[in-house]
Amino acid sequence: MMRIVQCEQKRHAKQILAIFNDAILNSTALYDYKPRCIETMMAWFDAKLKGKFPVIGIENDSGDLMGFGSYGTFRAWPAYKYSVEHSVYVDARFRGRGVGKRVLQELIAAAQGQDYHILVGGIDATNSISIRLNESLGFVHCGTILQAGFKFGRWLDLALYQLILSTPSDPSDG
């Protein structure tokens, strides 16, 4: 059984930290080298709260956080105000069960509810599972930045995917 939750710092920070650190140490899902500490998670949650960005999770009946996702500022200039970049992470124990897809569906709905127009996914170009997940929900490849990162002794290409939403109904400058 899976249940959608709005992740909270007090309840979920340690579980999210464990998922992040697994991705840092064992994959190219995060272009980061060193495991994060709990203080980093506090700042991360504060930034999400300040930006009114959701942190959506899925828990099982035991209360384990199976996966989570969020989005945040795509670029810091004002004209990008309708664009956000999403990320989805699934605990290794729960991969292959549709958790990532459910989280991404919830993020899409949240972005529409907040009147965003573009969801961007920056995905390591070798991460075929994440690429297929995004494509299955309508994201299209819109570019690749070659050799954008360096990890595990090799250059990493960053594939960019986007989903154009029907919102907002009345966009404005400024």
Tab-separated table of C-alpha atoms in Angstrom:
chain	number	residue	atom	x	y	z
A	1	MET	CA	0.000	0.000	0.000
A	2	MET	CA	1.281	3.474	-0.866
A	3	ARG	CA	0.090	6.744	0.609
A	4	ILE	CA	0.927	10.257	-0.598
A	5	VAL	CA	2.286	12.579	2.105
A	6	GLN	CA	3.502	16.134	2.280
A	7	CYS	CA	6.990	15.620	3.711
A	8	GLU	CA	7.832	17.491	6.878
A	9	GLN	CA	11.270	18.364	8.175
A	10	LYS	CA	10.768	16.843	11.609
A	11	ARG	CA	9.301	13.600	10.350
A	12	HIS	CA	11.115	13.015	7.049
A	13	ALA	CA	14.490	14.795	7.057
A	14	LYS	CA	16.487	11.738	8.137
A	15	GLN	CA	14.788	9.463	5.608
A	16	ILE	CA	15.280	11.970	2.779
A	17	LEU	CA	18.890	12.423	3.846
A	18	ALA	CA	19.468	8.653	3.605
A	19	ILE	CA	17.936	8.551	0.104
A	20	PHE	CA	20.006	11.561	-1.017
A	21	ASN	CA	23.225	10.104	0.386
A	22	ASP	CA	22.638	6.763	-1.319
A	23	ALA	CA	22.195	8.622	-4.624
A	24	ILE	CA	25.352	10.664	-4.008
A	25	LEU	CA	27.523	7.672	-3.133
A	26	ASN	CA	26.169	5.113	-5.590
A	27	SER	CA	24.845	6.895	-8.672
A	28	THR	CA	25.023	9.869	-10.972
A	29	ALA	CA	21.484	10.940	-10.065
A	30	LEU	CA	23.049	13.740	-8.008
A	31	TYR	CA	26.146	15.514	-9.251
A	32	ASP	CA	27.538	15.730	-5.746
A	33	TYR	CA	30.562	14.063	-4.159
A	34	LYS	CA	30.169	14.023	-0.397
A	35	PRO	CA	27.274	12.762	1.691
A	36	ARG	CA	25.127	15.499	3.158
A	37	CYS	CA	24.613	16.098	6.866
A	38	ILE	CA	21.383	16.667	8.753
A	39	GLU	CA	22.081	20.423	8.944
A	40	THR	CA	22.051	20.528	5.154
A	41	MET	CA	18.592	18.961	5.218
A	42	MET	CA	17.332	21.635	7.589
A	43	ALA	CA	18.470	24.346	5.163
A	44	TRP	CA	16.976	22.372	2.243
A	45	PHE	CA	13.578	22.155	3.930
A	46	ASP	CA	13.739	25.844	4.881
A	47	ALA	CA	14.401	26.787	1.248
A	48	LYS	CA	11.469	24.659	0.077
A	49	LEU	CA	9.184	26.279	2.634
A	50	LYS	CA	10.366	29.793	1.780
A	51	GLY	CA	9.870	29.199	-1.960
A	52	LYS	CA	6.478	27.505	-1.413
A	53	PHE	CA	7.823	24.415	-3.166
A	54	PRO	CA	6.210	21.090	-2.222
A	55	VAL	CA	8.088	18.081	-0.941
A	56	ILE	CA	5.862	15.161	-1.841
A	57	GLY	CA	6.535	11.684	-0.541
A	58	ILE	CA	5.112	8.216	-0.641
A	59	GLU	CA	5.048	6.092	2.483
A	60	ASN	CA	4.192	2.448	2.929
A	61	ASP	CA	2.015	1.083	5.718
A	62	SER	CA	5.030	0.894	8.029
A	63	GLY	CA	5.720	4.615	7.619
A	64	ASP	CA	8.844	4.074	5.521
A	65	LEU	CA	9.444	6.863	3.024
A	66	MET	CA	9.570	4.923	-0.245
A	67	GLY	CA	10.430	7.957	-2.365
A	68	PHE	CA	9.983	11.687	-2.624
A	69	GLY	CA	10.154	14.552	-5.047
A	70	SER	CA	10.152	18.289	-5.147
A	71	TYR	CA	10.786	21.172	-7.442
A	72	GLY	CA	12.491	24.499	-7.116
A	73	THR	CA	13.660	27.540	-8.963
A	74	PHE	CA	14.865	26.734	-12.473
A	75	ARG	CA	16.878	29.940	-12.919
A	76	ALA	CA	16.989	32.957	-10.636
A	77	TRP	CA	15.979	35.688	-13.104
A	78	PRO	CA	12.412	37.061	-12.938
A	79	ALA	CA	11.280	36.046	-16.424
A	80	TYR	CA	11.761	32.374	-15.452
A	81	LYS	CA	9.072	32.678	-12.749
A	82	TYR	CA	6.809	30.156	-14.500
A	83	SER	CA	9.532	27.489	-14.813
A	84	VAL	CA	10.649	25.050	-12.121
A	85	GLU	CA	13.085	22.139	-12.059
A	86	HIS	CA	11.919	18.905	-10.500
A	87	SER	CA	13.706	15.982	-8.906
A	88	VAL	CA	12.445	12.567	-7.868
A	89	TYR	CA	14.286	10.016	-5.730
A	90	VAL	CA	13.228	6.505	-4.752
A	91	ASP	CA	14.686	4.475	-1.896
A	92	ALA	CA	16.641	1.563	-3.398
A	93	ARG	CA	14.450	-0.933	-1.493
A	94	PHE	CA	11.339	0.275	-3.295
A	95	ARG	CA	12.462	0.790	-6.894
A	96	GLY	CA	10.470	-0.813	-9.683
A	97	ARG	CA	7.125	-0.456	-7.875
A	98	GLY	CA	5.805	2.689	-9.541
A	99	VAL	CA	6.840	4.988	-6.702
A	100	GLY	CA	8.751	7.421	-8.913
A	101	LYS	CA	5.893	7.668	-11.395
A	102	ARG	CA	3.356	8.382	-8.656
A	103	VAL	CA	5.589	11.070	-7.123
A	104	LEU	CA	6.154	12.724	-10.495
A	105	GLN	CA	2.410	12.685	-11.215
A	106	GLU	CA	1.830	14.478	-7.914
A	107	LEU	CA	4.549	17.027	-8.721
A	108	ILE	CA	2.945	17.753	-12.090
A	109	ALA	CA	-0.418	18.328	-10.408
A	110	ALA	CA	1.189	20.563	-7.767
A	111	ALA	CA	2.995	22.635	-10.410
A	112	GLN	CA	-0.262	23.150	-12.287
A	113	GLY	CA	-1.949	24.105	-9.030
A	114	GLN	CA	0.725	26.746	-8.459
A	115	ASP	CA	0.351	28.113	-12.018
A	116	TYR	CA	3.755	27.045	-13.298
A	117	HIS	CA	4.141	26.575	-17.050
A	118	ILE	CA	7.281	24.464	-17.469
A	119	LEU	CA	8.640	21.556	-15.458
A	120	VAL	CA	12.286	20.843	-16.266
A	121	GLY	CA	14.130	17.647	-15.437
A	122	GLY	CA	17.916	17.589	-15.535
A	123	ILE	CA	18.808	13.901	-15.847
A	124	ASP	CA	22.160	12.198	-16.244
A	125	ALA	CA	22.131	11.083	-19.867
A	126	THR	CA	22.927	7.473	-18.903
A	127	ASN	CA	19.995	7.238	-16.467
A	128	SER	CA	17.636	5.400	-18.814
A	129	ILE	CA	15.140	4.591	-16.055
A	130	SER	CA	14.616	8.260	-15.152
A	131	ILE	CA	14.493	9.220	-18.811
A	132	ARG	CA	11.790	6.610	-19.503
A	133	LEU	CA	9.846	7.755	-16.428
A	134	ASN	CA	9.825	11.368	-17.580
A	135	GLU	CA	8.957	10.442	-21.161
A	136	SER	CA	6.082	8.234	-19.966
A	137	LEU	CA	4.461	11.334	-18.451
A	138	GLY	CA	4.898	13.519	-21.520
A	139	PHE	CA	8.294	15.113	-20.921
A	140	VAL	CA	10.303	15.665	-24.093
A	141	HIS	CA	14.044	15.887	-24.571
A	142	CYS	CA	14.984	19.518	-25.185
A	143	GLY	CA	18.766	19.398	-25.075
A	144	THR	CA	21.900	17.849	-23.645
A	145	ILE	CA	24.777	19.630	-21.996
A	146	LEU	CA	27.846	17.563	-22.833
A	147	GLN	CA	30.416	16.954	-20.105
A	148	ALA	CA	28.429	19.066	-17.622
A	149	GLY	CA	29.731	17.142	-14.627
A	150	PHE	CA	32.623	14.944	-13.566
A	151	LYS	CA	32.078	12.059	-11.159
A	152	PHE	CA	33.407	8.539	-10.676
A	153	GLY	CA	36.382	9.391	-12.914
A	154	ARG	CA	34.361	10.280	-15.999
A	155	TRP	CA	32.557	13.158	-17.692
A	156	LEU	CA	28.791	13.222	-17.318
A	157	ASP	CA	26.310	14.547	-19.860
A	158	LEU	CA	23.185	16.257	-18.540
A	159	ALA	CA	20.020	15.593	-20.550
A	160	LEU	CA	17.270	18.182	-20.178
A	161	TYR	CA	13.611	17.211	-20.381
A	162	GLN	CA	10.609	19.507	-20.202
A	163	LEU	CA	6.881	19.264	-19.789
A	164	ILE	CA	4.817	22.229	-20.928
A	165	LEU	CA	1.766	22.737	-18.718
A	166	SER	CA	-1.435	24.541	-19.677
A	167	THR	CA	-1.040	26.920	-16.737
A	168	PRO	CA	-1.098	29.792	-16.001
A	169	SER	CA	-4.259	30.948	-17.733
A	170	ASP	CA	-3.158	34.586	-17.668
A	171	PRO	CA	0.651	34.988	-17.508
A	172	SER	CA	2.090	38.425	-16.913
A	173	ASP	CA	5.404	40.249	-17.009
A	174	GLY	CA	6.953	41.590	-13.843
